[in-house]
PDB file of C-alpha atoms in Angstrom:
ATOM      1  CA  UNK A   1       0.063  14.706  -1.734  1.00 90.00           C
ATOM      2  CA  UNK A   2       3.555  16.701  -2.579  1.00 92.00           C
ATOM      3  CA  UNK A   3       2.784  18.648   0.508  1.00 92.00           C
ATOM      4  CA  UNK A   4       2.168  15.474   3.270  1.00 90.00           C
ATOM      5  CA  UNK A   5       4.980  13.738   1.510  1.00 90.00           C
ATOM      6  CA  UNK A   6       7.251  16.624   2.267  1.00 90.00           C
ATOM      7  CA  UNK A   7       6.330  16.822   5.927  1.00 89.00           C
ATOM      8  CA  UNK A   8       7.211  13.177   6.432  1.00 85.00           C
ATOM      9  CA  UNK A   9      10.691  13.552   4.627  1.00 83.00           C
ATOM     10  CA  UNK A  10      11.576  16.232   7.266  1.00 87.00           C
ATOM     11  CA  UNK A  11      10.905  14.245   9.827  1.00 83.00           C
ATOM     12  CA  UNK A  12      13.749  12.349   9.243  1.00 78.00           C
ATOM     13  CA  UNK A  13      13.616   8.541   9.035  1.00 77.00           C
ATOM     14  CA  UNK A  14      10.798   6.604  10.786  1.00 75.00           C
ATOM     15  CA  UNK A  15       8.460   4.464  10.069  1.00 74.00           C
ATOM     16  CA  UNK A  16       5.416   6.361   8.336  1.00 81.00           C
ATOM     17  CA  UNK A  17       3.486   5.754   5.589  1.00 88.00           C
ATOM     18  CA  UNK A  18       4.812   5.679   1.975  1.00 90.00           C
ATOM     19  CA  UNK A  19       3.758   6.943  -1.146  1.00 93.00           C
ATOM     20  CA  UNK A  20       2.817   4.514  -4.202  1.00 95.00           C
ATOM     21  CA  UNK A  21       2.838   5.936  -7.433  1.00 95.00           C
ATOM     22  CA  UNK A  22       1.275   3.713 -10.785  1.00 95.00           C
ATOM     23  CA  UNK A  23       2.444   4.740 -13.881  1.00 93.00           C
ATOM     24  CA  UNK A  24       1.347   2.636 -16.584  1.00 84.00           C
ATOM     25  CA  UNK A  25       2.358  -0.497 -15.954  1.00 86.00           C
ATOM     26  CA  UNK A  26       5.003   0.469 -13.574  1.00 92.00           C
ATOM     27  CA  UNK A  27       4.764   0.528  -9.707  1.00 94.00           C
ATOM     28  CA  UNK A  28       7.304   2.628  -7.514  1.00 94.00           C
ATOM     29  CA  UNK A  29       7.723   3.245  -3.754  1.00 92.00           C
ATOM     30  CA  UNK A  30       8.594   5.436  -1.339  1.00 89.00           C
ATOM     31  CA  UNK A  31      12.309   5.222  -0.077  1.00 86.00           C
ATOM     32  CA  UNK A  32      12.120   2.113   1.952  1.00 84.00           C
ATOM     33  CA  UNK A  33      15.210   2.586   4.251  1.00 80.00           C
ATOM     34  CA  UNK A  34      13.699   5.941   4.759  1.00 80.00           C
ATOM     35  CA  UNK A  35      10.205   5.111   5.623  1.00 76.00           C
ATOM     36  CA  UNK A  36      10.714   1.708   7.282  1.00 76.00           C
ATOM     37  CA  UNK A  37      13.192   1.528  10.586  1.00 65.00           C
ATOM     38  CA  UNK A  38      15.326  -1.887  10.974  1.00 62.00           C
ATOM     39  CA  UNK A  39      13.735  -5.090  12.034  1.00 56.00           C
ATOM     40  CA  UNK A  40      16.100  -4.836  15.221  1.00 49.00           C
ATOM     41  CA  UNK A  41      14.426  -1.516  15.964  1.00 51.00           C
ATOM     42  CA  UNK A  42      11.135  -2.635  15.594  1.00 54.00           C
ATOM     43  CA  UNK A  43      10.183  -6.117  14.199  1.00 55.00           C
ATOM     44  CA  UNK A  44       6.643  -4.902  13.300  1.00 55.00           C
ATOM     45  CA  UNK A  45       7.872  -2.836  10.748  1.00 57.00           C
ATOM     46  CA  UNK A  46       9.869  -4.568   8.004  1.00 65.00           C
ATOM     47  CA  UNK A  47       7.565  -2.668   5.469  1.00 78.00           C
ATOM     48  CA  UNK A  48       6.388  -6.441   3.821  1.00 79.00           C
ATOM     49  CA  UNK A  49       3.036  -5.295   3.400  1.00 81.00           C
ATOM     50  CA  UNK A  50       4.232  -2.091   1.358  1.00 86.00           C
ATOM     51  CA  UNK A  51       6.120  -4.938  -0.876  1.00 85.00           C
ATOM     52  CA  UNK A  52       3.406  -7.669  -0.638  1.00 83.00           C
ATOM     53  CA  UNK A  53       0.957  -4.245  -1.861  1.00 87.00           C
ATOM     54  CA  UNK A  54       3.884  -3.436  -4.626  1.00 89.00           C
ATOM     55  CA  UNK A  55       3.501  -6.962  -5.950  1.00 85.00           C
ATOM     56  CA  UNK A  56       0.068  -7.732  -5.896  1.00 84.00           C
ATOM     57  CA  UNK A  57      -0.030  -4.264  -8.057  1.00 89.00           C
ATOM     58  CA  UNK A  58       2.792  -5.660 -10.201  1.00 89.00           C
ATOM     59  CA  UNK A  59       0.394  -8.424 -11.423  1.00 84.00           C
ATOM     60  CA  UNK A  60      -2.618  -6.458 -11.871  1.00 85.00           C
ATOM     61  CA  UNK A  61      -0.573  -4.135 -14.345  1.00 88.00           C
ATOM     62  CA  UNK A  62       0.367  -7.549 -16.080  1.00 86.00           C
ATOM     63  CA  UNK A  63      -3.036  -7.665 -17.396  1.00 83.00           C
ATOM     64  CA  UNK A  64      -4.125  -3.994 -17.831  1.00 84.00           C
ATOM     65  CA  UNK A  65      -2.459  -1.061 -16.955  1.00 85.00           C
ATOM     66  CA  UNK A  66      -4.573   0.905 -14.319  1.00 89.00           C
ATOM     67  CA  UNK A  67      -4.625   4.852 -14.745  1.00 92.00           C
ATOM     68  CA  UNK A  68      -1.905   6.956 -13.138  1.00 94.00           C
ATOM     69  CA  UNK A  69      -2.192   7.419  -9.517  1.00 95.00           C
ATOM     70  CA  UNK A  70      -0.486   7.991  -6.728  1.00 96.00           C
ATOM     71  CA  UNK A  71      -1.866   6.391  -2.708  1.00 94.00           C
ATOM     72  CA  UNK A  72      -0.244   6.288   0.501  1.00 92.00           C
ATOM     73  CA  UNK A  73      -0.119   2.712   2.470  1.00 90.00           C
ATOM     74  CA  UNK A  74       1.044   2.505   5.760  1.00 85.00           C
ATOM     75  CA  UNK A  75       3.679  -0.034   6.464  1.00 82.00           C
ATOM     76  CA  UNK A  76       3.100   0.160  10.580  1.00 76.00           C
ATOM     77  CA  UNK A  77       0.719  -2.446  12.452  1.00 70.00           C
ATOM     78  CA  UNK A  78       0.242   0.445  14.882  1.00 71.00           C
ATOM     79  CA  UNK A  79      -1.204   3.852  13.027  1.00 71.00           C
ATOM     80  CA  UNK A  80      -1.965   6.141  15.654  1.00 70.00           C
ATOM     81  CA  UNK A  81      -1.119   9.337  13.939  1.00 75.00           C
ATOM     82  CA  UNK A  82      -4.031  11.930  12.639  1.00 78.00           C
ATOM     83  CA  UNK A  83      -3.229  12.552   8.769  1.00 83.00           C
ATOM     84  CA  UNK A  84      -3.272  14.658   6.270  1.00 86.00           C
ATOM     85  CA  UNK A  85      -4.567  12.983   3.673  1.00 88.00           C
ATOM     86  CA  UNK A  86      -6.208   8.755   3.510  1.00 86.00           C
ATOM     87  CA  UNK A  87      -3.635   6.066   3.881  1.00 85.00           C
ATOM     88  CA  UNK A  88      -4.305   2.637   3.374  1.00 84.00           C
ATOM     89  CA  UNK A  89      -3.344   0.422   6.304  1.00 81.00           C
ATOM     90  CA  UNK A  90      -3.978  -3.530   7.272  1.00 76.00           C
ATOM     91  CA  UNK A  91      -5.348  -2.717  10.571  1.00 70.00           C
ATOM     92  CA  UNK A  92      -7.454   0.475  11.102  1.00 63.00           C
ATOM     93  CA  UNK A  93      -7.039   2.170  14.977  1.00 61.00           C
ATOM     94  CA  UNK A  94      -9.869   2.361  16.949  1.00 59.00           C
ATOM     95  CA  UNK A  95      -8.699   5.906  17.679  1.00 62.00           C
ATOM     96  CA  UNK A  96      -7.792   8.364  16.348  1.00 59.00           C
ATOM     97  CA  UNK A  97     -10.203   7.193  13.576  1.00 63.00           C
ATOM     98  CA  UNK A  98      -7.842   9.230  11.576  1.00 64.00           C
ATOM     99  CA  UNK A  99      -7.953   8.582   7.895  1.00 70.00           C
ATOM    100  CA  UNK A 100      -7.073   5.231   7.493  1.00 70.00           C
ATOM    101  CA  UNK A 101      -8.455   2.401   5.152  1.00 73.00           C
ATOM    102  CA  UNK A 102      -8.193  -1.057   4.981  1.00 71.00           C
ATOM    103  CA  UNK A 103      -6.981  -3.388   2.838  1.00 75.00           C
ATOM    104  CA  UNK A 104      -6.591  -6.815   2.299  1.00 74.00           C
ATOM    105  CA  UNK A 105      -4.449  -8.835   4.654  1.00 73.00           C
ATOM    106  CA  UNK A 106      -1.131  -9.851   3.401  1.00 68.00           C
ATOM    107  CA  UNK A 107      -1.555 -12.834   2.680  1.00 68.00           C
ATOM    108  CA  UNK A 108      -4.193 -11.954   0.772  1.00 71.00           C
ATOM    109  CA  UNK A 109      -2.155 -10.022  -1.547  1.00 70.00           C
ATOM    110  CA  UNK A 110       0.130 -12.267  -2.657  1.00 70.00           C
ATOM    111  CA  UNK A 111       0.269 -13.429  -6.514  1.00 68.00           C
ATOM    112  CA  UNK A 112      -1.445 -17.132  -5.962  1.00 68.00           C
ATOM    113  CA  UNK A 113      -4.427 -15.184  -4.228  1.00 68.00           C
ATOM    114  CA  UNK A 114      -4.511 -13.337  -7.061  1.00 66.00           C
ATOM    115  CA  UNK A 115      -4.255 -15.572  -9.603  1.00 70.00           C
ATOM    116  CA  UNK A 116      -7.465 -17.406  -8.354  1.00 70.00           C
ATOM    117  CA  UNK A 117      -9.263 -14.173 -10.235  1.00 70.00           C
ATOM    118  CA  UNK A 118      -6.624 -13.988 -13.005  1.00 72.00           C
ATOM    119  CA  UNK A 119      -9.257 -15.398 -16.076  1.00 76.00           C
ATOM    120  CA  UNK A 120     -12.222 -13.398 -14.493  1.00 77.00           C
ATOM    121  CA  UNK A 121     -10.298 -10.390 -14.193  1.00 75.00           C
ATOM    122  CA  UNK A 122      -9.668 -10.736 -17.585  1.00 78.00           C
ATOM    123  CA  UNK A 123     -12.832 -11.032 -19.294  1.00 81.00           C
ATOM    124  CA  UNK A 124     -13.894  -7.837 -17.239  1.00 79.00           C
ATOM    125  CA  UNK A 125     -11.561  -6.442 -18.028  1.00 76.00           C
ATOM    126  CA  UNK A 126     -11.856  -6.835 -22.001  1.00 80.00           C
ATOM    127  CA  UNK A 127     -15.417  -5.169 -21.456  1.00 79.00           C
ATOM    128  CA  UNK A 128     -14.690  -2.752 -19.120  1.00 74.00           C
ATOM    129  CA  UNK A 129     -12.711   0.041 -19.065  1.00 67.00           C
ATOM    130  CA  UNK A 130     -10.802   1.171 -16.304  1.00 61.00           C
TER     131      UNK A 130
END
């Protein structure tokens, strides 16, 4: 993952995807203003699904810390890039099939989706471990 990061850094600034790193109970991102061009460039990428993603994360840590890990999430609506490693996206190209998985829509990430599950995710959660 050190390795891909790296090869996106020298690349200079563009939109590409961005590493997510869970610690605990803490969430961190890429560099944004690295990884995610200006609306005026490009109004497609304004990397809200990397922060709706960061959030939704935010409240699952609330309730139990998930184990350390570190992901990579796309915050493009067009991924048509062959990668290194899997990155998570919201809409998987046709081609390149490329390594890309879905996720939930964003909308679907935000905190009232979420807190539909809150109780059950709870009561799995005191029975299972992560």
């Amino acid at each position: 993952l050190d390795a891909f990061e790296a090869e996106l850094v020298s690349q200079g600034p563009r939109t590409g995807p961005c590493r997510v790193k869970v610690r605990g109970n803490s969430v961190s991102l890429c560099n944004l203003s690295w990884h995610c061009p200006s609306k005026a460039f490009d109004p497609n990428h304004d990397c809200s699904y990397v922060l709706a993603l960061r959030h939704a994360l935010q409240v699952i840590t609330s309730l139990r810390p998930l184990p350390d890990m570190d992901f990579f999430v796309s915050p493009s609506n067009k991924d048509r890039e062959t990668t290194a490693v899997p990155v998570f996206t919201r809409h998987r190209p046709q081609e390149p099939r490329g390594r890309f998985l879905l996720l939930p829509m964003e909308w679907q990430l935000h905190p009232w989706q979420v807190g539909k599950h809150r109780i059950n995710v709870q009561k799995s959660g005191a029975h299972i471990p992560w």
